[in-house]
Each structure stands twice: as C-alpha cells, then as structure tokens.
Short mmCIF file of C-alpha atoms and ligand atoms in Angstrom, two decimals:
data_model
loop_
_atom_site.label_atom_id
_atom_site.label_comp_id
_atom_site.label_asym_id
_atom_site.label_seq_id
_atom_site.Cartn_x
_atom_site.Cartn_y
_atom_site.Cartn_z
CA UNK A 20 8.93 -9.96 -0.75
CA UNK A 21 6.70 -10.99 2.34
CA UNK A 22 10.29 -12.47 4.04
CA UNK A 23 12.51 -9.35 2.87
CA UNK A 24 9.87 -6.50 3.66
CA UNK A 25 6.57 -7.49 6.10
CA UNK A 26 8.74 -10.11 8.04
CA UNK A 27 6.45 -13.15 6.59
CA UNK A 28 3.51 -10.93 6.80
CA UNK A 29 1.41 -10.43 3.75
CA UNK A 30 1.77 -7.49 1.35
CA UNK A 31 -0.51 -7.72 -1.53
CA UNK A 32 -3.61 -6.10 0.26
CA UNK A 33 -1.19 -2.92 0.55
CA UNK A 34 -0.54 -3.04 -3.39
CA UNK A 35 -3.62 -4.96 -4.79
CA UNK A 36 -2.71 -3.11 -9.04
CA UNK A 37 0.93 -5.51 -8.05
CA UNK A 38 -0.55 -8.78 -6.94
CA UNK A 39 -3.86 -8.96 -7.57
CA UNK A 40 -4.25 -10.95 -10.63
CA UNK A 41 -7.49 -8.97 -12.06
CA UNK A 42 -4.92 -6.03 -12.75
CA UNK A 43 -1.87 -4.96 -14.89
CA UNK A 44 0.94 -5.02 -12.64
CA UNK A 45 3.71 -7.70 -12.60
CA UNK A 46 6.40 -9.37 -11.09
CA UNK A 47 9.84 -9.97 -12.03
CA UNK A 48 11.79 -12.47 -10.10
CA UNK A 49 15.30 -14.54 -10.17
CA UNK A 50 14.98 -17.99 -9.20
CA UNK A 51 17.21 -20.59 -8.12
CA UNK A 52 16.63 -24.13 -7.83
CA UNK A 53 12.85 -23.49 -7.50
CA UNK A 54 13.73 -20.76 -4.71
CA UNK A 55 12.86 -16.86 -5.28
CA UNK A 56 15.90 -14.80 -4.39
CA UNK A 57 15.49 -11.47 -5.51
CA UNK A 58 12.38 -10.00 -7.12
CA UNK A 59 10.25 -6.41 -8.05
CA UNK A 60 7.08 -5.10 -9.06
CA UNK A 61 6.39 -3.06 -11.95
CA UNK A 62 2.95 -0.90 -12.88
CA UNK A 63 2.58 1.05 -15.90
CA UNK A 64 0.60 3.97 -15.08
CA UNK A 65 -0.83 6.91 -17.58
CA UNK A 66 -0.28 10.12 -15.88
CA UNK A 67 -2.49 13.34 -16.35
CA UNK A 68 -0.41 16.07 -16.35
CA UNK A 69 -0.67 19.44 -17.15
CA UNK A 70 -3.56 18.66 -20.02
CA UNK A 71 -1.34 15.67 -21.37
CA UNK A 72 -0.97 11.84 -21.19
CA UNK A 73 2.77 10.70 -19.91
CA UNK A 74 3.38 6.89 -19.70
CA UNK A 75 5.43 6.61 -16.77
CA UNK A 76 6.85 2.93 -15.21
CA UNK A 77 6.38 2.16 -11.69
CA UNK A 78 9.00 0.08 -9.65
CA UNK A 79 8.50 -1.45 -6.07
CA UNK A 80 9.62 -3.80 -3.71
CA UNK A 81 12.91 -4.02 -4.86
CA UNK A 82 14.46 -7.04 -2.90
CA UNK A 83 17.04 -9.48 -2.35
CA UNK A 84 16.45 -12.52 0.08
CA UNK A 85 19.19 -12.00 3.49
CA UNK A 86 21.58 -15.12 1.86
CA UNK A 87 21.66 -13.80 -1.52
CA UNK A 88 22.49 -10.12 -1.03
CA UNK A 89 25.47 -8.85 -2.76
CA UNK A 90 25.85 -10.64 -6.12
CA UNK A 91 24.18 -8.40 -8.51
CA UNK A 92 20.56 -9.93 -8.62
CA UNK A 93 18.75 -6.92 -7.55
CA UNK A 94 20.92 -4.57 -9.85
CA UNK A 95 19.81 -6.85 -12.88
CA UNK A 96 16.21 -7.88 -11.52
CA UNK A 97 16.10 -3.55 -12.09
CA UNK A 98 17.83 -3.78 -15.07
CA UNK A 99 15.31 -6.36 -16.01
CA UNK A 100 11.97 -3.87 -15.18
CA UNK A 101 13.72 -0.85 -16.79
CA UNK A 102 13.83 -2.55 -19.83
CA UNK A 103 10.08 -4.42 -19.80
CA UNK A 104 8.76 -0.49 -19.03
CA UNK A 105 10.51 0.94 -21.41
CA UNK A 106 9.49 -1.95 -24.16
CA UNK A 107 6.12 -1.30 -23.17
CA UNK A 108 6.52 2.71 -23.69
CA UNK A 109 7.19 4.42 -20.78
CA UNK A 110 8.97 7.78 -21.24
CA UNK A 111 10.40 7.24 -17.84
CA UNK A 112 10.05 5.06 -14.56
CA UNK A 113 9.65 6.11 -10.67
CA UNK A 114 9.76 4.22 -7.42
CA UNK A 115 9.97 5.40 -4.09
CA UNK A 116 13.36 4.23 -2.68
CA UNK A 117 14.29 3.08 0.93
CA UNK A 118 17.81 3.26 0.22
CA UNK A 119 17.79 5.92 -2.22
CA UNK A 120 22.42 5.55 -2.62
CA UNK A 121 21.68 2.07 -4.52
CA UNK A 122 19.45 3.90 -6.82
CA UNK A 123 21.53 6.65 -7.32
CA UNK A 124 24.58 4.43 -8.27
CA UNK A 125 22.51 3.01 -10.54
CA UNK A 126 21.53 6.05 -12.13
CA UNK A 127 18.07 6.95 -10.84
CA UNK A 128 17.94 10.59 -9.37
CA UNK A 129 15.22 12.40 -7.25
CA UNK A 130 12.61 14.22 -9.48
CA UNK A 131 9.62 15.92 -9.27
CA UNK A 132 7.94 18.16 -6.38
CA UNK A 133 5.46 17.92 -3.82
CA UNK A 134 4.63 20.16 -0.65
CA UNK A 135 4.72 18.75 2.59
CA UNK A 136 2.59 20.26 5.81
CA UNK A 137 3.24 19.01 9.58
CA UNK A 138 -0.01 20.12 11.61
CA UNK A 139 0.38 20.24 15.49
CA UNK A 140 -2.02 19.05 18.09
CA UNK A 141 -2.14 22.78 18.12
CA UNK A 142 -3.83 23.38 14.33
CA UNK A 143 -6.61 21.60 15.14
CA UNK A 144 -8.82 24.08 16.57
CA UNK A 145 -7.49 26.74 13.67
CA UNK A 146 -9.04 25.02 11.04
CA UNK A 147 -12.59 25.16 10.45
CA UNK A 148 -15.25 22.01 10.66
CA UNK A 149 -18.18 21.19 9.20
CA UNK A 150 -21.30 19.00 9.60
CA UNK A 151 -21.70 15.58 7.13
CA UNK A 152 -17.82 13.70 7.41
CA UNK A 153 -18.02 10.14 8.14
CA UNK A 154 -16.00 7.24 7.85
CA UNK A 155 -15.99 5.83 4.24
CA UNK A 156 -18.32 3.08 3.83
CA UNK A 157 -18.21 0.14 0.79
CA UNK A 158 -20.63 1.85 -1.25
CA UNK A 159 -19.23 5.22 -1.31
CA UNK A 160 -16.18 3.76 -3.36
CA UNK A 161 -17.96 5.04 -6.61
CA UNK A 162 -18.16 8.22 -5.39
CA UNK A 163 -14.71 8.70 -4.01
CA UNK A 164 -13.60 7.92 -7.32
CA UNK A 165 -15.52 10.38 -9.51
CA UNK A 166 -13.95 12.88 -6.80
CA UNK A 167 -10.18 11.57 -7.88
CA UNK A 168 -11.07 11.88 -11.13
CA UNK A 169 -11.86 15.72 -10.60
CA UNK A 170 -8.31 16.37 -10.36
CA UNK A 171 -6.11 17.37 -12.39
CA UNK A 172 -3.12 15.69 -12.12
CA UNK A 173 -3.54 12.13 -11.37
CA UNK A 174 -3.04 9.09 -13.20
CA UNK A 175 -5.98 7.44 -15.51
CA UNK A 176 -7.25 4.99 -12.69
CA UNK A 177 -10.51 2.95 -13.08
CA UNK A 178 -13.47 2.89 -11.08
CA UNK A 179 -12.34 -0.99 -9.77
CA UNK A 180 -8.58 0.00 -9.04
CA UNK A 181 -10.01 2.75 -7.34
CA UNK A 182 -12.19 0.50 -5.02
CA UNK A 183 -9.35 -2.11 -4.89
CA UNK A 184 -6.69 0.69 -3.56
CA UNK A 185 -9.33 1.72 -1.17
CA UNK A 186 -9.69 -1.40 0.67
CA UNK A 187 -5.90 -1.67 1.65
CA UNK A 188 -5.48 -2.49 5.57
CA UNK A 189 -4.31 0.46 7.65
CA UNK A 190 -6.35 3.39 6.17
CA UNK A 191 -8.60 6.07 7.59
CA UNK A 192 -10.93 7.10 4.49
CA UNK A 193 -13.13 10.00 5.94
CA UNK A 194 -15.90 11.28 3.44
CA UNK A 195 -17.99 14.68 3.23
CA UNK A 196 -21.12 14.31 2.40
CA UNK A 197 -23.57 17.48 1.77
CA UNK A 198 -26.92 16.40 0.82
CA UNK A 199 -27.04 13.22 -1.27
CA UNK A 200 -23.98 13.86 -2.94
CA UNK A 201 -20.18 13.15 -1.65
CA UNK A 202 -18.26 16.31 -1.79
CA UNK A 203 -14.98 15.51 -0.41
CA UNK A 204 -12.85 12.75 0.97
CA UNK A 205 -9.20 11.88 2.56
CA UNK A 206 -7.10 9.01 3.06
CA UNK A 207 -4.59 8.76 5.95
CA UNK A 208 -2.23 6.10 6.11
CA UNK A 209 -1.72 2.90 4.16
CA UNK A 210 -0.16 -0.85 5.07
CA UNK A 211 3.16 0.58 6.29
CA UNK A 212 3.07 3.55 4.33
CA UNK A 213 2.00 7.24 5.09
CA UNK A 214 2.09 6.66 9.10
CA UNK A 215 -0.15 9.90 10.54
CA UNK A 216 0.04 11.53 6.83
CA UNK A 217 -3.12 12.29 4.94
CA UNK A 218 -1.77 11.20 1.17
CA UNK A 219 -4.30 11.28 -0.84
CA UNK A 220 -7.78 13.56 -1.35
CA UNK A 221 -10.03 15.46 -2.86
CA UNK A 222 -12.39 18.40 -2.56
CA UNK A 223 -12.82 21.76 -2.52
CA UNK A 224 -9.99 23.64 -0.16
CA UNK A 225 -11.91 24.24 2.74
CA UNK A 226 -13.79 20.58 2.89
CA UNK A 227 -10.29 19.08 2.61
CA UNK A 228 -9.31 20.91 5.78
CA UNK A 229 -12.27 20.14 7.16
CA UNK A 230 -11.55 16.32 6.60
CA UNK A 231 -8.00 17.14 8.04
CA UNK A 232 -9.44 18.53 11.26
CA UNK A 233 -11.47 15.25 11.43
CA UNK A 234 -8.14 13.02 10.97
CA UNK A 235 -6.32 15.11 13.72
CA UNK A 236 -9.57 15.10 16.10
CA UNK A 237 -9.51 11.02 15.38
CA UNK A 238 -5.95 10.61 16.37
CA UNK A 239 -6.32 12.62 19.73
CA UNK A 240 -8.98 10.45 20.42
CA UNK A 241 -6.63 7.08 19.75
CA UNK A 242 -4.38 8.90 22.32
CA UNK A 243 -1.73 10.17 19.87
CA UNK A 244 0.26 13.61 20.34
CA UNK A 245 2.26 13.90 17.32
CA UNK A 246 1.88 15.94 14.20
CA UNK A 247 -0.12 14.91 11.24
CA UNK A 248 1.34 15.47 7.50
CA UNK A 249 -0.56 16.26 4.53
CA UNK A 250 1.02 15.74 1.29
CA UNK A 251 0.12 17.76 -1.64
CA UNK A 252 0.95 18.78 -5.41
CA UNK A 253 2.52 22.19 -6.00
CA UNK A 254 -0.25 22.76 -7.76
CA UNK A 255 -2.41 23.45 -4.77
CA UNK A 256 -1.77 26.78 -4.09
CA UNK A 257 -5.12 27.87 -2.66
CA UNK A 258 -4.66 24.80 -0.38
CA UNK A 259 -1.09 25.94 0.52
CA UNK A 260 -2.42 29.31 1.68
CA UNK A 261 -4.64 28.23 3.87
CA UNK A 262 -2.55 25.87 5.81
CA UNK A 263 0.57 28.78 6.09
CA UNK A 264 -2.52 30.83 7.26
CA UNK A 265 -2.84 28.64 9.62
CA UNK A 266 0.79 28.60 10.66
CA UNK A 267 1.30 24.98 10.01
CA UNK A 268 4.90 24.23 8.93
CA UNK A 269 6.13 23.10 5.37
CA UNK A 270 8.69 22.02 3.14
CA UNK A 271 9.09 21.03 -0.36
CA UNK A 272 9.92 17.57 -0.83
CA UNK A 273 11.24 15.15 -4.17
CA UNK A 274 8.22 13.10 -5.27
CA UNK A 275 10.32 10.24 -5.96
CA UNK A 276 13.10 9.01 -7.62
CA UNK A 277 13.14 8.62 -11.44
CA UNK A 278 15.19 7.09 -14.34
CA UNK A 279 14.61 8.23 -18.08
CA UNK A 280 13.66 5.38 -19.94
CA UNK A 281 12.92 6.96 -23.64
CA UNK A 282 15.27 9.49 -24.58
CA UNK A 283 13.54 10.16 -27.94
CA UNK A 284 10.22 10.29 -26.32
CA UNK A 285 11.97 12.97 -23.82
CA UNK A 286 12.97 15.01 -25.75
CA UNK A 287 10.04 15.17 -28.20
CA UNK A 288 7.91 16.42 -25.29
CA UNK A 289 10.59 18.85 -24.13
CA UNK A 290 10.46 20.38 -27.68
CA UNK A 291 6.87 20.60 -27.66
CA UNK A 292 7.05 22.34 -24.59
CA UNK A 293 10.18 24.80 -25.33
CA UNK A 294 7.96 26.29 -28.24
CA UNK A 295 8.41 26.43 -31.97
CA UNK A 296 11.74 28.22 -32.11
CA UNK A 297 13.33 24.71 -30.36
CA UNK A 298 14.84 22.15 -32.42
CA UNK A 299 15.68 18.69 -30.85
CA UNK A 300 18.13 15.96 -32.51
CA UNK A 301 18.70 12.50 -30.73
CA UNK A 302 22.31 10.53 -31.63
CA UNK A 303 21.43 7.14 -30.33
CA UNK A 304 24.73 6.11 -30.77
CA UNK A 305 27.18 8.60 -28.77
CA UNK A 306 30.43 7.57 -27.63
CA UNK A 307 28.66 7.44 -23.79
CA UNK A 308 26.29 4.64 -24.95
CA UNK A 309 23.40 6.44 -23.43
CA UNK A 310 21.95 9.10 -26.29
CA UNK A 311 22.75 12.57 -26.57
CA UNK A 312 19.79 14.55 -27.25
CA UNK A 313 20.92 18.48 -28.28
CA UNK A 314 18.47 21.38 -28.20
CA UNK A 315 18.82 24.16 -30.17
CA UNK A 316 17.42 27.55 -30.37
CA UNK A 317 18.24 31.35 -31.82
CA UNK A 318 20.59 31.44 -29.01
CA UNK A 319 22.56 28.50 -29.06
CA UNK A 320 22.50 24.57 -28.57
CA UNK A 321 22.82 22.33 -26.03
CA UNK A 322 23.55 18.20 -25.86
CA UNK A 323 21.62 17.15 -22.85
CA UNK A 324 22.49 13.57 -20.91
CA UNK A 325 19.25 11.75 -20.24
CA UNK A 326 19.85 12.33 -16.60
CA UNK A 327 19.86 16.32 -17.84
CA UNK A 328 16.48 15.63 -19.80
CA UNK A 329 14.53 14.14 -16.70
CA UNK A 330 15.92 17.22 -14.73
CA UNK A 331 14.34 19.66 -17.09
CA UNK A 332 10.82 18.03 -17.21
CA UNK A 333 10.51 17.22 -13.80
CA UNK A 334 13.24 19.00 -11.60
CA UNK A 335 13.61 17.67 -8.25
CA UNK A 336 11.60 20.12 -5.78
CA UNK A 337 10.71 22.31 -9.17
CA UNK A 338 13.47 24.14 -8.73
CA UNK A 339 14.16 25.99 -11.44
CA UNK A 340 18.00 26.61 -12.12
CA UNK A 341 18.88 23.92 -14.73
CA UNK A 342 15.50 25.34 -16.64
CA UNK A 343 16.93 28.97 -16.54
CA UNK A 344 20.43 28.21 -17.66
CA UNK A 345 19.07 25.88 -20.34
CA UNK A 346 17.05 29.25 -21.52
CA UNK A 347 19.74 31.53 -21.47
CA UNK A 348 22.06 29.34 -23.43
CA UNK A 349 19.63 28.17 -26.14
CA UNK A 350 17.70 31.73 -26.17
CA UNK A 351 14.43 29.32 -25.48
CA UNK A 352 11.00 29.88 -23.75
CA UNK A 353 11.27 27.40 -21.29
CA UNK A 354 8.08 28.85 -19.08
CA UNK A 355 5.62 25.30 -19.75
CA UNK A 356 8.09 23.25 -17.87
CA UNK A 357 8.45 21.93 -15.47
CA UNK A 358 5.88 19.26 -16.14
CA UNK A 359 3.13 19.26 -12.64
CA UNK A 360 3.83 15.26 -12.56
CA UNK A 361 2.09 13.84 -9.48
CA UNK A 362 1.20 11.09 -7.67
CA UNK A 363 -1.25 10.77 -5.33
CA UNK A 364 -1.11 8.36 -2.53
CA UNK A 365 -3.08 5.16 -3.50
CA UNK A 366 -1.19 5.57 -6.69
CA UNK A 367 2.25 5.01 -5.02
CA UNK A 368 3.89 1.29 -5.62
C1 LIG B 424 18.75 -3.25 -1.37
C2 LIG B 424 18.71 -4.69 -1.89
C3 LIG B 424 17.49 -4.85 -2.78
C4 LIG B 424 19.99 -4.98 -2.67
O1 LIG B 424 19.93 -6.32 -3.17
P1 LIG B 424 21.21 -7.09 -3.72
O2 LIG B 424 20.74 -8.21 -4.59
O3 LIG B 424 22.13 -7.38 -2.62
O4 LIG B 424 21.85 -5.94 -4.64
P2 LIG B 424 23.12 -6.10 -5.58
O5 LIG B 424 23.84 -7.36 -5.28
O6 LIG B 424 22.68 -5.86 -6.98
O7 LIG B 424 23.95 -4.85 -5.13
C5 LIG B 424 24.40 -4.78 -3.78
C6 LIG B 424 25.90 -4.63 -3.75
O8 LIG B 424 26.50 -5.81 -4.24
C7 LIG B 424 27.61 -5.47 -5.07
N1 LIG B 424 27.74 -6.45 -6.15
C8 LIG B 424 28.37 -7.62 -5.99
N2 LIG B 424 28.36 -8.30 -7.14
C9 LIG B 424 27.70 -7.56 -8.04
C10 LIG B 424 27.40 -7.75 -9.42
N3 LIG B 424 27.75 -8.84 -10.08
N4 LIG B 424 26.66 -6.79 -10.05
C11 LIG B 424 26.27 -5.68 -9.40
N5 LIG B 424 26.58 -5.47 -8.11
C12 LIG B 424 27.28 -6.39 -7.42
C13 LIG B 424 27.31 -4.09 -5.57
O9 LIG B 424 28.52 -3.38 -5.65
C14 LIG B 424 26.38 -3.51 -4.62
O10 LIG B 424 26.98 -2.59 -3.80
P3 LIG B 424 26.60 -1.05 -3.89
O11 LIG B 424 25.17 -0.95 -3.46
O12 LIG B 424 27.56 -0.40 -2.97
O13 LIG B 424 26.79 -0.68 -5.32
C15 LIG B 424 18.65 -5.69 -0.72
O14 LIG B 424 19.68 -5.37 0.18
C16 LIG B 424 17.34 -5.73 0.02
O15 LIG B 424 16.46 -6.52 -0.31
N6 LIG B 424 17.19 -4.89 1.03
C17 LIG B 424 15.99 -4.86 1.84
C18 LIG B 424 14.80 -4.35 1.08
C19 LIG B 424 14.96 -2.96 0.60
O16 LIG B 424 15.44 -2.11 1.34
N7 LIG B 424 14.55 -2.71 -0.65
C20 LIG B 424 14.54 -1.43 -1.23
C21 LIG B 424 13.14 -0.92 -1.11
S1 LIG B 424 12.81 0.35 -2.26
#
C-alpha cells in the first residue's frame, strides 16, 4: 500500500482504526511467493442515523502493485472484503474511490449527500470571531470527543479511536474554549486527504464559523491564497444559511460510493421506513442471481434491483426522483427516506 499509494512513505498514522493493531480494522491481501501484490482495508463501522443503528462496511486502499496490474487481483481482493463485511453484517459497504469507473463496473454506485462550501480569501472578514480558539492540545482529546458525540449523525466511535484519529500527521485541530469547558472544535486536513478543507467538527453554528475564520486567518498567515472548503451533512441547515449569508459558494456533492451488501436487511429497513401500508418480499434466487426484493402498497408493487434499494435509502446527492416515482407507483409514504447517512471526516477510510 505504502509502494502503490505514499510512494514508500508510511500510511498507517493517516488510518490508525486500519493498521493499528489495538483496533478492528483489517487487511486483506493476495500474496505470491511471499510477495504482497494487491491488497485493501476494511472497517466495520455502526452508523447513527436518523435515531437508528446501520452497520455499514468500509473499504480503502484498494491496490495492485505496478507489475501485477491487470489480472483480476484487485477485482477479487474486493470481491474478497464485500463478502467478509457482509458475513460480518453490514447492510451495505462505502469507500471513497480514486477511480470511481472501476467501481462502477463493478457495481458500486455514488450514494448519499453532503454539502460542500468554497470560502474566499474574501469570507474571512464576513464571518464573525470570537475570543478562546486555540490549537488542540493532547489533553483536550477527551473533550473533542464528547463534542463528536453531540452529533447526530456520526458513527459509534470510542473515546481511544477518537484520540487515535486525532493524532494523524497533516491536521489543523483548532478548539473553542469558553470558560473551563470546550465548546467547539474543527479539523482541517488529514495525511493526503482534505487539502485546505475543514472535514470534520462540531459546535454550535456560529463557534464553528468562528473556528472556520481561524483556519482561513491561519492559512493567510502560511502565505496561501486559495479557497478553503468546509464539508458538511445536509442536515446542517442552520449552518448552510449562514455560510449562503455570507455569499460563500456551494454545491451538493455524493458522499461516497456504495455497494448493497444485504438485500434482506435493505429492504427490511426500507419497509420500516415506507410505513405500515408497505409490504416487502425478497426472492433470493431470481433468474439475475442478485435478489429481487418487490414492494408493495395500495397502489401497486414494485421488484427493486439491489442497486435500486441503495438508491432509495441513500440517493446520491438526496435527490429525490427515484423516491417519488417509487411513491406514486406503490401508492406509499415514502417521506422518512432518504436515510441522513454521514460520515464525518476522521471517519473516512
Ligand atoms: C485500480 C487498481 C487497484 C486496479 O488493480 P488491478 O489488480 O489491476 O485490477 P484488476 O486486474 O482487477 O482490473 C483491472 C483491469 O484488468 C482487467 N482484467 C484482466 N484480467 C482480469 C480478471 N481475471 N478478472 C477481472 N479483471 C481482469 C479488467 O478488465 C480490468 O479492466 P477494467 O478496469 O477496464 O474493467 C490498480 O490499478 C491500482 O493499484 N491503482 C493505484 C491505486 C488506486 O488508484 N487505488 C484506488 C484507490 S480507491
């Protein structure tokens, strides 16, 4: 992974929940002769979302060593972590693709939503500051995790992955503190991630943007003159406000890409969502090897690919149109979805 991705550099301070051996992520590798030649990491995560617990798989580092390329062994080494995630009950696996055509051919698809803010130079002075922000120290790491913990969609994370994730090379952690207490705190950048991107934080809406201001001052200091991102679930809407107040520019991005791993456990949720009027049956053995799953309601019924399933409960961008036509056709109250699946930026693999 070091050779393919960080050109011999190291990588496991970036993802310590991967490749540090005190937590639950893994690696799957293909060896020949004693030689690693392709290889991926996998993380299963418990999601919060929307008041509920989804088990979702995560997938990184997908690679192939230069001489081996082109023979299948990172098409099965994914084959390989699809199937471990899905025997250890995830409802579904993510990863955040490079090359986002090899995924697609191998049926992954973009899902989920998140909104995406470029601040100029220019915003700075438009948002508001405030005494007590700091750079993070060691002992604050506590702290900083009681404040993930405050929101609401996240994934369950413990106090010690919190504190590992925080001590990855490459990352401004600014804290507010008002008081004795920590009220707020950011993260910008990671390892080779999130370059000039604030990923990750926590807060009320106008310490965040106070924390943001600090980040942008920082980075005028260090001489840069580009924009700075902020990355946030659609959920934020207060958040959101202020920034178009602000006349920062936006757009609404994929989260990631994802692959249904449970069709059963799919669809359960999407019936428990659609209300008590739905009924759900699953044919594991269709003609098209994958499962059908069909939803039916006063209106009519519907057989839904797995690809179709993933698209209802977490639409790429939200968007809404496969949701509304499901509804018309199957007379169904499809207003709970789309699930408010997100993940923050320490929680990225
Ligand atoms: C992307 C990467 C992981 C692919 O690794 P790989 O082992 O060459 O992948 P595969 O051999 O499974 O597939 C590559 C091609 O070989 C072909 N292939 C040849 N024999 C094959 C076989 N027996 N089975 C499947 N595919 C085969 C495939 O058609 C495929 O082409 P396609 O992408 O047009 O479908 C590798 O190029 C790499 O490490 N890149 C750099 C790191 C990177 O970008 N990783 C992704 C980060 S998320």
């Amino acid at each position: 992974m070091e050779r393919v991705m960080r050109d011999g550099g190291a990588i496991a301070p970036e993802y310590p929940l991967c490749f540090d051996e005190r937590f639950s992520g893994r690696v799957i590798a293909t060896e020949e002769n004693g030689q690693v030649l392709s290889a991926c990491a996998t993380l299963v995560r418990d999601f919060v979302c929307g008041g509920r617990s989804l088990r979702v798989g995560l997938i990184g580092s997908v690679c192939t060593a230069p001489e081996a390329r082109g023979r299948g062994l990172a098409s099965a080494i994914l084959l390989r972590a699809e199937e471990k995630l899905a025997s250890e009950g995830c409802v579904l696996a993510m990863l955040w693709a490079d090359d986002a055509r090899f995924y697609e051919e191998r049926g992954w698809r973009p899902m989920g939503a998140e909104v995406d803010f470029a601040l100029e130079p220019a915003h700075e002075g438009r948002l508001a500051g405030t005494a007590g922000i700091r750079a993070a120290a060691p002992d604050d790491r506590g702290a900083i995790h009681r404040l993930y913990t405050l929101q609401r969609e996240r994934v369950e994370r413990s106090a010690a992955e919190t504190s590992a994730l925080l001590e990855a090379p490459g990352m401004e952690i600014l804290v507010l503190q008002r008081e004795r207490d920590l009220v707020a705190y950011s993260c910008l950048g990671r390892g080779k991630d999130f370059a000039h991107t604030v990923h990750e934080w926590s807060g009320s809406d106008r310490d965040v943007l106070a924390l943001v201001r600090e980040h942008m001052h920082r980075a005028r200091l260090r001489g840069e003159s580009g924009p700075t991102f902020v990355i946030t679930p659609p959920t934020a809407l207060g958040l959101h406000d202020r920034l178009r107040g602000i006349g920062a520019n936006w757009s609404e991005g994929v989260l990631a890409m994802g692959k249904l791993l449970a069709p059963e456990g799919a669809a359960a949720l999407l019936a428990e969502l659609a209300g008590p009027q739905a009924s759900i049956s699953v044919d594991s053995d269709s003609a098209q090897g994958a499962p059908t799953v069909t939803l039916s309601g006063p209106r009519g019924a519907l057989e839904l690919s797995p690809e179709d399933l993933l698209g209802l409960l977490v639409p790429p961008r939200g968007r809404r149109h496969a949701l509304d036509e499901t509804a018309r056709a199957t007379g169904l109250d499809l207003s709970a979805l789309p699930l408010p699946l997100f993940a923050w930026g320490l929680d990225s693999i």
